[in-house]
Coordinates of C-alpha atoms in Angstrom, one line a residue:
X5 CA -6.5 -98.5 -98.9
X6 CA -3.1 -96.9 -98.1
X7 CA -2.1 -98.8 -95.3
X8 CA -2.3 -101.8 -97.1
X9 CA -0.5 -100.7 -99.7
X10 CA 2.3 -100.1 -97.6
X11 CA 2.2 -102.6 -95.9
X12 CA 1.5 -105.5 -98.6
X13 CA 5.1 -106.7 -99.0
X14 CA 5.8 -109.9 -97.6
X15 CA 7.0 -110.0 -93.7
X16 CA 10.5 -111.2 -95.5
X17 CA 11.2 -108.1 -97.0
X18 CA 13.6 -105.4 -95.3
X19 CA 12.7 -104.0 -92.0
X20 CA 13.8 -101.0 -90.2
X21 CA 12.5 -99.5 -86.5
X22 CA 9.9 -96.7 -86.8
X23 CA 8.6 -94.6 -84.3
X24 CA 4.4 -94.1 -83.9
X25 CA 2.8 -91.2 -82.7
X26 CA 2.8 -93.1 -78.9
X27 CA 6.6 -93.1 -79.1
X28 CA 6.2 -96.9 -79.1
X29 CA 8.5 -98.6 -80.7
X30 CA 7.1 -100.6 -83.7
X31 CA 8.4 -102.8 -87.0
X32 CA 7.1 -101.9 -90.3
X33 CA 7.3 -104.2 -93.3
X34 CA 9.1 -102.1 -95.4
X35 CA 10.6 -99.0 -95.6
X36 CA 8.7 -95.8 -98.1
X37 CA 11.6 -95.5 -99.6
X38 CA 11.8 -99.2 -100.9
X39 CA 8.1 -99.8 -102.2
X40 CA 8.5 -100.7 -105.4
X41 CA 4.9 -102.5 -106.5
X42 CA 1.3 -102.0 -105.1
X43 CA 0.9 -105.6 -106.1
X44 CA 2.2 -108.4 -108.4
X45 CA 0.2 -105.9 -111.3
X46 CA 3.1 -102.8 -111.4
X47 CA 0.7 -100.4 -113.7
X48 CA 0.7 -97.1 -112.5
X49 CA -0.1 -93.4 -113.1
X50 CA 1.1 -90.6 -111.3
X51 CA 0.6 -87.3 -109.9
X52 CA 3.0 -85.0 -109.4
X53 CA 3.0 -81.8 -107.3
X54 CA 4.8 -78.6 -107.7
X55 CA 7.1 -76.7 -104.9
X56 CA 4.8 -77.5 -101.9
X57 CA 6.5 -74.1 -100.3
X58 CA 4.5 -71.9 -102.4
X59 CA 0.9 -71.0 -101.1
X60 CA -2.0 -71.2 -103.5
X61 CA -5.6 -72.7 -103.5
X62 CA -4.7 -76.6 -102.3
X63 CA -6.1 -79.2 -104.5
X64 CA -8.5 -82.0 -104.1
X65 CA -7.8 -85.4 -106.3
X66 CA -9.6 -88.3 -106.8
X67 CA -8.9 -91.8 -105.9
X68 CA -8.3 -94.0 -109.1
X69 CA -11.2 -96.6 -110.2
X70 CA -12.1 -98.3 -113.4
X71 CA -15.1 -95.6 -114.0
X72 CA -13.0 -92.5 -112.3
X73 CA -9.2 -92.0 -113.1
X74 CA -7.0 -89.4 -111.6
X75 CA -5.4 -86.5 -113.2
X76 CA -2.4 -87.6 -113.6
X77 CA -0.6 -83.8 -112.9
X78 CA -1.6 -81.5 -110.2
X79 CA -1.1 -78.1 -112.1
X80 CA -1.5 -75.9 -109.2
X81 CA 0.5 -75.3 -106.3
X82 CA -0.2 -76.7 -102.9
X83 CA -0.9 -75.2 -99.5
X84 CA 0.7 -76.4 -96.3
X85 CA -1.6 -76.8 -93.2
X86 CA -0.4 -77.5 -90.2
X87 CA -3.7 -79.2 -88.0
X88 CA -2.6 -80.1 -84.0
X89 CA -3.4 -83.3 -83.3
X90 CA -3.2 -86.0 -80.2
X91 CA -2.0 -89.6 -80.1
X92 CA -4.0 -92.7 -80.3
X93 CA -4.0 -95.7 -78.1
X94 CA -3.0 -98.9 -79.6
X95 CA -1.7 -97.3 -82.9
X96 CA 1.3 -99.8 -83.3
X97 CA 2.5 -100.9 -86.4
X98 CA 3.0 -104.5 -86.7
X99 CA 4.4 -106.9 -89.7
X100 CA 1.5 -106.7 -91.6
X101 CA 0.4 -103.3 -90.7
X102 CA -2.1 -101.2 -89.0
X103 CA -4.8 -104.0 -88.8
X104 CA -7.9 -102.3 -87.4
X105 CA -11.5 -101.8 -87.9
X106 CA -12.8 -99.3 -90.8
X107 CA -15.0 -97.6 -88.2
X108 CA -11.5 -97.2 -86.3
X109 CA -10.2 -95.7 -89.5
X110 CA -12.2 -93.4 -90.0
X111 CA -12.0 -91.0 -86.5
X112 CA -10.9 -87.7 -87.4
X113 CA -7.2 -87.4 -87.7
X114 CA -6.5 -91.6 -86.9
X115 CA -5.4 -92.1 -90.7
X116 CA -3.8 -88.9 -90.4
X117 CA -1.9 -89.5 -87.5
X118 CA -0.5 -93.0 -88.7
X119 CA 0.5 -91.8 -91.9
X120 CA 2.5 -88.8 -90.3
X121 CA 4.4 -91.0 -88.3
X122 CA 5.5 -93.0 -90.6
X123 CA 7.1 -90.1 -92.8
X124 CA 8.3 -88.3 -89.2
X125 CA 10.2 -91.8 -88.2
X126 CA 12.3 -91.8 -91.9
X127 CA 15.0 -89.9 -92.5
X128 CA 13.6 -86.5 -94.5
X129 CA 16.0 -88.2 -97.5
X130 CA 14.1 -90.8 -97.8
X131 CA 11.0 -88.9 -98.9
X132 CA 11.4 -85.8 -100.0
X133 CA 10.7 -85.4 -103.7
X134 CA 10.7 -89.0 -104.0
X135 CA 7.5 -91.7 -105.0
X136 CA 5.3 -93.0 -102.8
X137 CA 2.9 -96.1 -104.4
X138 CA -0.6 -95.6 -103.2
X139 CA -3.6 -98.1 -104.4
X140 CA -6.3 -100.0 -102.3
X141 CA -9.2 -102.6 -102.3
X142 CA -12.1 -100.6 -103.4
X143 CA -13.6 -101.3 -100.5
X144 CA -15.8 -98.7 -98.2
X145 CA -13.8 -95.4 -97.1
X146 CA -10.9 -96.1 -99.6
X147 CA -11.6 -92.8 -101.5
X148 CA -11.4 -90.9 -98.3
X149 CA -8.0 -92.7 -97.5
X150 CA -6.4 -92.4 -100.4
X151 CA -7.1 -88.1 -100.0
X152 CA -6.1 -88.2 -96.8
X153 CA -2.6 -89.8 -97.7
X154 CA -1.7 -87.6 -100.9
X155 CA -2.1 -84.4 -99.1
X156 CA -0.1 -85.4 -96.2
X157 CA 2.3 -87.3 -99.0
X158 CA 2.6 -83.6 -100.5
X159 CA 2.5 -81.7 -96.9
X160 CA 5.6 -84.1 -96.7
X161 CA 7.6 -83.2 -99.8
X162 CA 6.9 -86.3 -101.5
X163 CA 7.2 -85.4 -105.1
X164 CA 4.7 -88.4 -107.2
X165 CA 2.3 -90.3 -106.5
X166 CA 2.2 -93.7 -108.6
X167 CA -1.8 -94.6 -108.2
X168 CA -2.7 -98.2 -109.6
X169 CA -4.9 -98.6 -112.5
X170 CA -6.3 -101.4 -114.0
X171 CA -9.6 -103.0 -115.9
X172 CA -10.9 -106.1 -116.7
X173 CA -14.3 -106.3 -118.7
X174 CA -16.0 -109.8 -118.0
X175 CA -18.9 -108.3 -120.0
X176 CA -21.6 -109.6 -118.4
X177 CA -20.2 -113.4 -119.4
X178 CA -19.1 -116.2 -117.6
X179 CA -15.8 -114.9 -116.7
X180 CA -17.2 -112.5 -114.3
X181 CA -17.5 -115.4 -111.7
X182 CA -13.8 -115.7 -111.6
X183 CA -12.3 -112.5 -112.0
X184 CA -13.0 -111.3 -108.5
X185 CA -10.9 -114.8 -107.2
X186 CA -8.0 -114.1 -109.6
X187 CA -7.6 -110.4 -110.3
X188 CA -8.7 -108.9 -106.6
X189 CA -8.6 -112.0 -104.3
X190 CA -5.2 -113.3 -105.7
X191 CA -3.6 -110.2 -107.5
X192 CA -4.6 -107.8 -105.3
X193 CA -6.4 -105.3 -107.7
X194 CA -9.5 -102.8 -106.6
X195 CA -12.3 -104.4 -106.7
X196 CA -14.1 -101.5 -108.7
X197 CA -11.2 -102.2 -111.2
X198 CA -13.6 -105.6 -113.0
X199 CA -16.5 -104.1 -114.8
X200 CA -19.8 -105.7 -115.7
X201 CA -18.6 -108.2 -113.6
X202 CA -21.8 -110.3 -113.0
X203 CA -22.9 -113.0 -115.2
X204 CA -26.2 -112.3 -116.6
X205 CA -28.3 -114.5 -118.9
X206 CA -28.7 -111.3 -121.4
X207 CA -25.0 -110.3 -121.2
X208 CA -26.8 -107.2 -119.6
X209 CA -28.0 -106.1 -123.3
X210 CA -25.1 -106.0 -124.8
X211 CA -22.5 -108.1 -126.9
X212 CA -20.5 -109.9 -125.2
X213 CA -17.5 -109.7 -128.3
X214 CA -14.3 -108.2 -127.0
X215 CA -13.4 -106.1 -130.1
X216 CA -13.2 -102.7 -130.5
X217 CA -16.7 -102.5 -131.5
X218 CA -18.8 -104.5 -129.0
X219 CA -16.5 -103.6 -125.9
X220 CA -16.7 -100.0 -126.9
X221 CA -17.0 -98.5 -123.4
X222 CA -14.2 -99.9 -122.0
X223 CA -12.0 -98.9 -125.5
X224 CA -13.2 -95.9 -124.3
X225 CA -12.0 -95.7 -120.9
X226 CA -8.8 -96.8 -122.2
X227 CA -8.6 -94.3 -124.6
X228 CA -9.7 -91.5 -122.4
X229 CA -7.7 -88.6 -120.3
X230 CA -5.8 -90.6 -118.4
X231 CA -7.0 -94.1 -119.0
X232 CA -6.0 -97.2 -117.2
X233 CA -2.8 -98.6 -117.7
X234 CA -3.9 -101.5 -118.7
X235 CA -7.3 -103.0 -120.1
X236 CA -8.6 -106.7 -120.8
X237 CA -12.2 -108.2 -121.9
X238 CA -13.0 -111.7 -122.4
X239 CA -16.1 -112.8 -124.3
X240 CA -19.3 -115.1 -123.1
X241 CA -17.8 -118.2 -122.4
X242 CA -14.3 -116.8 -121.9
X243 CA -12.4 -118.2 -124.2
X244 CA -11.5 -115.0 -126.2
X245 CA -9.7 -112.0 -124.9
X246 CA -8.8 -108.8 -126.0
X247 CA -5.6 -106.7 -124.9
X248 CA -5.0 -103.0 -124.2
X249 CA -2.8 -100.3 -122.7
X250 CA -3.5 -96.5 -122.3
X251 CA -4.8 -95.5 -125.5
X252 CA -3.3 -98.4 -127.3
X253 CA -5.1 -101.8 -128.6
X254 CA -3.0 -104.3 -129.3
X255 CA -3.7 -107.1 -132.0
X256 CA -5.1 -110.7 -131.5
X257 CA -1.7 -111.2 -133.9
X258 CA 0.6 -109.5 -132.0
X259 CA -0.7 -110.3 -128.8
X260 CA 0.5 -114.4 -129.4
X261 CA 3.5 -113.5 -130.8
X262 CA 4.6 -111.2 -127.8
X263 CA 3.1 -114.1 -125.5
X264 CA 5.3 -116.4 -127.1
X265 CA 8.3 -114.5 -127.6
X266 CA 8.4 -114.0 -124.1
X267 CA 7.2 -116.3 -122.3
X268 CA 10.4 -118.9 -121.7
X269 CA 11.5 -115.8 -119.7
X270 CA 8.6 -114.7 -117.4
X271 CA 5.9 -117.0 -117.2
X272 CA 7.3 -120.6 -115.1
X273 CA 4.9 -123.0 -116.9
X274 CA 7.2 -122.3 -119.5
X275 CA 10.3 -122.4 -118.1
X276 CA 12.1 -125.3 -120.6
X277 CA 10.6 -123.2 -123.7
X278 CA 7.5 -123.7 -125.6
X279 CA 7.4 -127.0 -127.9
X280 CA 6.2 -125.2 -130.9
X281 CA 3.6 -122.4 -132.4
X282 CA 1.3 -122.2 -134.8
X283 CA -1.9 -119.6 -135.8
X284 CA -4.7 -120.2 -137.8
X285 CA -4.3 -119.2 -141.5
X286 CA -5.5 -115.6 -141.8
X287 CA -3.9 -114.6 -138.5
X288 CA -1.0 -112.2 -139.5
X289 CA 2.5 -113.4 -139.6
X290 CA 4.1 -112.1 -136.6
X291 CA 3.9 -115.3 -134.5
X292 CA 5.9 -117.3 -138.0
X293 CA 9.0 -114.9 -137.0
X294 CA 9.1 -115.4 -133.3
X295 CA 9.3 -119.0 -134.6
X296 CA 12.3 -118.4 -136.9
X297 CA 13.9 -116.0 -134.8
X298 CA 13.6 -118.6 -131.2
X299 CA 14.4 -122.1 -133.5
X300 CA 10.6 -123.8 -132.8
X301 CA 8.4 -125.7 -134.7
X302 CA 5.5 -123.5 -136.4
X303 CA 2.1 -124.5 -137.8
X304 CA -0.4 -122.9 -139.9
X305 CA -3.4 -124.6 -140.1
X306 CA -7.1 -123.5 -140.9
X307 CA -9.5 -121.6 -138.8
X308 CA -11.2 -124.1 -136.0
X309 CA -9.5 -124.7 -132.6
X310 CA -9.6 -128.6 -133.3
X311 CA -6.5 -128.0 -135.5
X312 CA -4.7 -126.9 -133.0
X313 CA -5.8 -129.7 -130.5
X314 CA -4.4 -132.2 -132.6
X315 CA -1.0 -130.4 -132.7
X316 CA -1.3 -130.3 -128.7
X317 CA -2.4 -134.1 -128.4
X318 CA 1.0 -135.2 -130.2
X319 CA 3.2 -132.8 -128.0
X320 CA 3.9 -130.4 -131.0
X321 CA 2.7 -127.5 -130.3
X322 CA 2.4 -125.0 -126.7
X323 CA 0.8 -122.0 -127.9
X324 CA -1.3 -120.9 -130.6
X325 CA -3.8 -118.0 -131.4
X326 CA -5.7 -116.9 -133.8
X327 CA -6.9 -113.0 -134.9
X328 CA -9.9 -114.2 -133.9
X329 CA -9.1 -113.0 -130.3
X330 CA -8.8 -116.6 -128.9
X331 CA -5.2 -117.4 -127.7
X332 CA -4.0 -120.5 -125.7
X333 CA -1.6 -123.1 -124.3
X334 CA -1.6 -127.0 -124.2
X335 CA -2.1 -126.4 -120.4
X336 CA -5.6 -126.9 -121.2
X337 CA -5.8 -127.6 -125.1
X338 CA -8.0 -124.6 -125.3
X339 CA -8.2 -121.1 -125.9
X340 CA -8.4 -119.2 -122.5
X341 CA -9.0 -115.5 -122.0
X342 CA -8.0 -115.1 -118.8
X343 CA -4.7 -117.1 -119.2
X344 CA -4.1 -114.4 -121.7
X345 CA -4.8 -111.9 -119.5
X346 CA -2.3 -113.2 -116.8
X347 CA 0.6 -113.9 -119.3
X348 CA 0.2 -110.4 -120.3
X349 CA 0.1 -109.0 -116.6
X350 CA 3.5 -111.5 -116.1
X351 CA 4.9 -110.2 -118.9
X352 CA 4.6 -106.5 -117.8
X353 CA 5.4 -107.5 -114.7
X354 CA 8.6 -109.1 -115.2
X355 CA 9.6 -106.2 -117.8
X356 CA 9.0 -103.9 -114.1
X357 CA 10.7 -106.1 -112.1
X358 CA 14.1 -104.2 -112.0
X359 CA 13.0 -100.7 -111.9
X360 CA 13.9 -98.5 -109.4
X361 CA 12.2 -95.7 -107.8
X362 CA 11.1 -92.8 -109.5
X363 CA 12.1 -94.8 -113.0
X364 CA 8.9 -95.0 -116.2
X365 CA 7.6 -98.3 -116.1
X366 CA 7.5 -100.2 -118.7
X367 CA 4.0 -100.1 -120.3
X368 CA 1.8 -101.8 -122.9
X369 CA 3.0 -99.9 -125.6
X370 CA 6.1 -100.1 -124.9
X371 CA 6.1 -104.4 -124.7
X372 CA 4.5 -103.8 -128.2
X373 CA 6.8 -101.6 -129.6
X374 CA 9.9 -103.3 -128.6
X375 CA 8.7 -106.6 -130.3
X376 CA 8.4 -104.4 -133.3
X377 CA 11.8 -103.5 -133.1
X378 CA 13.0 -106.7 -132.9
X379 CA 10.7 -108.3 -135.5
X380 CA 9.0 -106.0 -137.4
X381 CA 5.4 -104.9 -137.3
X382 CA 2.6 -107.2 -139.1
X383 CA 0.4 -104.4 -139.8
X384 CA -3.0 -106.1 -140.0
X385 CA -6.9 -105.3 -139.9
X386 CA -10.1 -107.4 -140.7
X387 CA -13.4 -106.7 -142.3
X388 CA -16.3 -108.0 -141.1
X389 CA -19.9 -108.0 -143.4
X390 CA -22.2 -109.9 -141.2
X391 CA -25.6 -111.1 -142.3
X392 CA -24.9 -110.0 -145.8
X393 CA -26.9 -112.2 -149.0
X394 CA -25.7 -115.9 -148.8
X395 CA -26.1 -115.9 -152.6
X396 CA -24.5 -112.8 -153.2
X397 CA -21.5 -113.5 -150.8
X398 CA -21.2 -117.5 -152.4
X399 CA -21.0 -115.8 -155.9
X400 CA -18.3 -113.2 -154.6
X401 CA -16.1 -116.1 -153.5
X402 CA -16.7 -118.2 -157.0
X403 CA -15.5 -115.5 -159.0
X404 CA -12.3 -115.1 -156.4
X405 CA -11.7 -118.9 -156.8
X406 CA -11.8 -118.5 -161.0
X407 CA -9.4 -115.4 -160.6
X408 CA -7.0 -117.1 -158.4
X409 CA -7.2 -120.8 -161.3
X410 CA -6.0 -118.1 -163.8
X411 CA -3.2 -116.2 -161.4
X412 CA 0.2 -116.7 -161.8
X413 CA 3.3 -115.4 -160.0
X414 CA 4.4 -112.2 -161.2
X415 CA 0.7 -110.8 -161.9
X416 CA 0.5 -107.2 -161.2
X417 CA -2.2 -105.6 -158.9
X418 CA -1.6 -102.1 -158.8
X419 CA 1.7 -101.3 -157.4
X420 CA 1.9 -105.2 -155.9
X421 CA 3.7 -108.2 -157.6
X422 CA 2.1 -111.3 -156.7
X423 CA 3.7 -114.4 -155.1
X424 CA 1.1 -116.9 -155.6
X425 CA -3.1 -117.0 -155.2
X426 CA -4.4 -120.0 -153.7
X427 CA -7.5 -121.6 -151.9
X428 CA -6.3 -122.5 -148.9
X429 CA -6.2 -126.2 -148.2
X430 CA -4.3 -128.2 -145.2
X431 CA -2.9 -131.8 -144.5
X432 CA -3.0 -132.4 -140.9
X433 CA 0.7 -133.5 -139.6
X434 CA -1.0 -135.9 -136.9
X435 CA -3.7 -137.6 -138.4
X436 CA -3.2 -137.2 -142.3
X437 CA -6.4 -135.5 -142.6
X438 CA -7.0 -133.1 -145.4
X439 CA -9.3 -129.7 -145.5
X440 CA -9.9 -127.6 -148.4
X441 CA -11.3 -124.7 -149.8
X442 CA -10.1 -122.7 -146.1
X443 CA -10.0 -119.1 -147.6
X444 CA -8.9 -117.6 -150.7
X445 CA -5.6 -115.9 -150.7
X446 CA -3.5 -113.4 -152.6
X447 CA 0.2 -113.4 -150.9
X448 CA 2.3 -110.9 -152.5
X449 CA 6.5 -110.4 -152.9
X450 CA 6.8 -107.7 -150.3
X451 CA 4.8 -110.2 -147.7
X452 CA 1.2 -108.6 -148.2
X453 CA -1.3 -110.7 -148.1
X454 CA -5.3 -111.0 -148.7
X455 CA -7.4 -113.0 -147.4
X456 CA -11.7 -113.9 -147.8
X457 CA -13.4 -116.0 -146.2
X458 CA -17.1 -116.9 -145.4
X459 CA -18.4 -117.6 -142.0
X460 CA -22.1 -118.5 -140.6
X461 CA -23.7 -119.0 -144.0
X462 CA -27.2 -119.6 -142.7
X463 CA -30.8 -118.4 -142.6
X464 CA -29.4 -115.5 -141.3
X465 CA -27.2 -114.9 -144.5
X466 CA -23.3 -115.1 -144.3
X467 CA -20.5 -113.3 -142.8
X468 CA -18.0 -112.4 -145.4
X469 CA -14.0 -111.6 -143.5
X470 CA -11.8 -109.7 -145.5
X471 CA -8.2 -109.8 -143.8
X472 CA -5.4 -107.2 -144.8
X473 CA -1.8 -107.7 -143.8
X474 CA 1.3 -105.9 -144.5
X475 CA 5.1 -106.4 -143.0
X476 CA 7.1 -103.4 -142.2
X477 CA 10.5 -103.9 -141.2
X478 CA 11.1 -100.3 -141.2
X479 CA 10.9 -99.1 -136.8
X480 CA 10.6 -95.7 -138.1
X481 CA 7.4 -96.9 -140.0
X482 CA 5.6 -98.5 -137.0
X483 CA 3.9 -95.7 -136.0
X484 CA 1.8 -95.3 -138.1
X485 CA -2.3 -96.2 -137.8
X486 CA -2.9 -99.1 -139.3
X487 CA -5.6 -98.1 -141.2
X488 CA -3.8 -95.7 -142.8
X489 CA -0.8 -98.0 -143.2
X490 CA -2.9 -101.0 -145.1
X491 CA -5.1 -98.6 -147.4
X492 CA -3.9 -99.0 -150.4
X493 CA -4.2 -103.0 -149.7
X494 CA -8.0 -102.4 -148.6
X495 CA -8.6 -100.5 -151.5
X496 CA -7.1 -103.3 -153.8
X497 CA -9.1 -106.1 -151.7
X498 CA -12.4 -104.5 -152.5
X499 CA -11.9 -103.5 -155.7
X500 CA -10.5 -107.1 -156.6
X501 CA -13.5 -108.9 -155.2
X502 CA -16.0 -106.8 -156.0
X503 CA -17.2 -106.9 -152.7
X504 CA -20.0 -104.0 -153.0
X505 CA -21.3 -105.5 -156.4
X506 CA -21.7 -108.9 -155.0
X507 CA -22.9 -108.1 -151.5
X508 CA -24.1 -104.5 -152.1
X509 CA -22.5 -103.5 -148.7
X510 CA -20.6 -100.2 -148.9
X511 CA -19.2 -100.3 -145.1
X512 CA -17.9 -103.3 -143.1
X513 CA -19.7 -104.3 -140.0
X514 CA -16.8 -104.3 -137.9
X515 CA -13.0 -103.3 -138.2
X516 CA -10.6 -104.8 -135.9

């Protein structure tokens, strides 16, 4: 609730004398003036009021939460009321606060009176049209709080609100059990901000797939009026993740290369610089330029987190990914959503760290669109056909393997030249092994590339992948939809592998 957010710097921090309702003198942790940061996750949206001199209906707004977000603008103008009030024993504020029961709390006018004193013992300067950071625990009465403390914020003068959002969708899975520990016990975040948080042996009917399509209702969330500012979901045994900001998904692609591009600089483990990168095959290229551009060792190798294990083993390689949505470290040779999850958050919040009051944070997108600037943008989707004919989607793949025997550089497909066509095969650095047959590519001169593969052939038929890649170097380019971007490529990949003939599928399953 509020007084913990005000009071959740450490004891360290700058002090001044403030004077309670009692008139007893007290020490507060830190000045209004000086909060910066709810907690170590700086994601914020705000609410702004308008001239608070100027009568009209008041306004009622809701506390944030993962299912309920505020408006972020209050469009009409708030009403003043002036309520008389007497002082309450024992109300002094201490290092770490007002520490007193809920029940204690919640007396009429005890929140009320707290919160007034604090904005009647600073200088009106200090306040007035300035930002106040509000957030809270989730726990009982923390909606009532947090009403309580805007309209006496905006009785004050205080011009914004900054209210912390933030999501993480354990999907029913495994990482459930530890979100709670590391995002609300250890990061401080409401504990209505982790959804389908409890580990169920049915994934709670659903999918537990964190794409676009199987984590639809927190895409959703994300993408509605005033989403979170940030979104994660990790998958049933939580080694995948998936990244997003307010309306904005970010790419299993991107989201390695923007982990390793800045991690030497906000995340300690890699404080030296990582040892070296590497993706699996069809992953786009944007990690291979974060390679170039920072001087490290890069790997491509095929699809199968063994590859990169061996890479790890020999001290090669510190982190990988692949578009997959699985990205690690060698801090545990593995892929690890929730390490993800946190190098994303310290990325953010190191981008934050220097802002001063009243200043746009840095967001999601913006991380994303800087790394374009710098870079380039990999635009890149995949098609998924799952459970399609394993004898139709075998035949589709023969015929791409005899078109790619009789390609040669400088074929023509449409308006692209090609660089080579190949079937994908890899000698492993460490051991000497080799695999072939990985995925058939066409890699063209302007850096396009396509990519098929086949996944789960089975009794349950096959899953045929169809990955689509295109560099733009071009930052007036990058905002374009990606879908619309790659088109013409899509439109080339299907027609080239006469994917509905073969598998008689006229829509993918999934598009990430």
């Amino acid at each position: 609730m509020a007084l913990k957010s005000l009071t959740s710097m450490p004891s360290s921090s700058l002090s001044r004398k403030f004077k309670n309702s009692n008139a007893n003198d007290s020490t507060f942790s830190h000045p209004i003036k000086s909060i910066s940061f709810l907690n170590p996750i700086p994601l914020f949206s705000s609410i702004s009021f308008k001239n608070a001199s100027q009568v009209s209906p008041s306004v009622t707004v809701k506390a944030s939460s993962a299912s309920s977000s505020p408006p972020t603008t209050v469009h009409q103008e708030l009403k003043i009321k002036t309520v008389p009030t007497q002082p309450f024993e024992g109300q002094k504020t201490g290092t770490s606060g007002l520490r007193k029961k809920v029940k204690v709390f919640m007396q009429e006018n005890y929140l009320a009176n707290w919160i007034q004193a604090l904005f009647d013992s600073l200088p009106p300067e200090d306040y007035k049209n300035g930002v106040l950071v509000l957030g809270g625990d989730g726990r009982y009465f923390n909606r009532e709080a947090a009403q309580i403390i805007i309209k006496i914020a905006a009785g004050n003068g205080v011009g914004k609100v900054l209210v912390g959002m933030f999501i993480f969708d354990a999907m029913h899975a495994v990482t459930g059990a530890y979100a709670k520990p590391i995002f609300v016990d250890k990061l401080g975040a409401s504990p209505d901000s982790i959804s389908n948080g409890v580990p169920l042996e049915d994934f709670g009917h659903g999918h537990p797939d964190p794409n676009l399509t199987y984590a639809k209702d927190l895409v959703d969330i994300l993408y509605g009026d005033n989403g979170p500012d940030f979104g994660a979901a990790s998958d049933g045994d939580g080694d995948r993740n998936m990244i997003l900001g307010r309306a904005f998904f970010v790419t299993p692609s991107d989201s390695v290369a923007i982990i390793a591009a800045n991690a030497q600089e906000t995340i300690p483990y890699f404080k030296t610089g990582p040892k070296g990168l590497a993706r699996s095959m069809p992953t786009s290229g944007a990690l291979d330029r974060v390679a170039e551009k920072l001087n490290l060792p890069f790997y491509e190798v095929p699809t199968g987190w063994k590859f990169f294990g061996n890479l790890m083993d020999e001290g090669k390689l510190s982190i990988c990914g692949e578009e997959s949505f699985g990205t690690g470290s060698d801090h545990i040779r593995e892929k690890d959503g929730i390490w993800a999850v946190l190098a994303w958050l310290s990325i953010i919040a190191y981008r934050n760290k220097d802002k001063k009051l009243g200043e746009k944070l840095v967001s999601v997108s913006d991380v994303v669109n800087e790394h374009w600037a710098t870079y380039g943008r990999n635009f890149f989707s995949r098609y998924d056909y799952e459970e399609c004919e394993s004898e139709g989607a075998n035949k589709m793949i023969e015929y791409l393997r005899d078109l790619v025997s009789k390609s040669k550089t400088g074929d023509k497909y449409g308006s692209y030249t090609l660089q080579f066509a190949d079937d994908f095969n890899y000698t492993d650095p460490v051991d000497g092994s080799v695999v072939s047959k990985q995925g058939v590519r066409f890699v063209f001169t302007d850096g396009s590339r396509i990519i098929f593969r086949l996944s789960g052939t089975g009794s349950a038929g096959a899953t045929v992948r169809v990955y689509i890649e295109q560099f733009e170097p071009d930052a007036s380019k990058h905002d374009v939809d990606a879908q619309t971007a790659l088109k013409p490529l899509i439109d080339l990949a299907l027609s080239t592998s006469k994917l509905k003939e073969f598998t008689g599928r006229e829509q993918p399953t999934v598009i990430t």
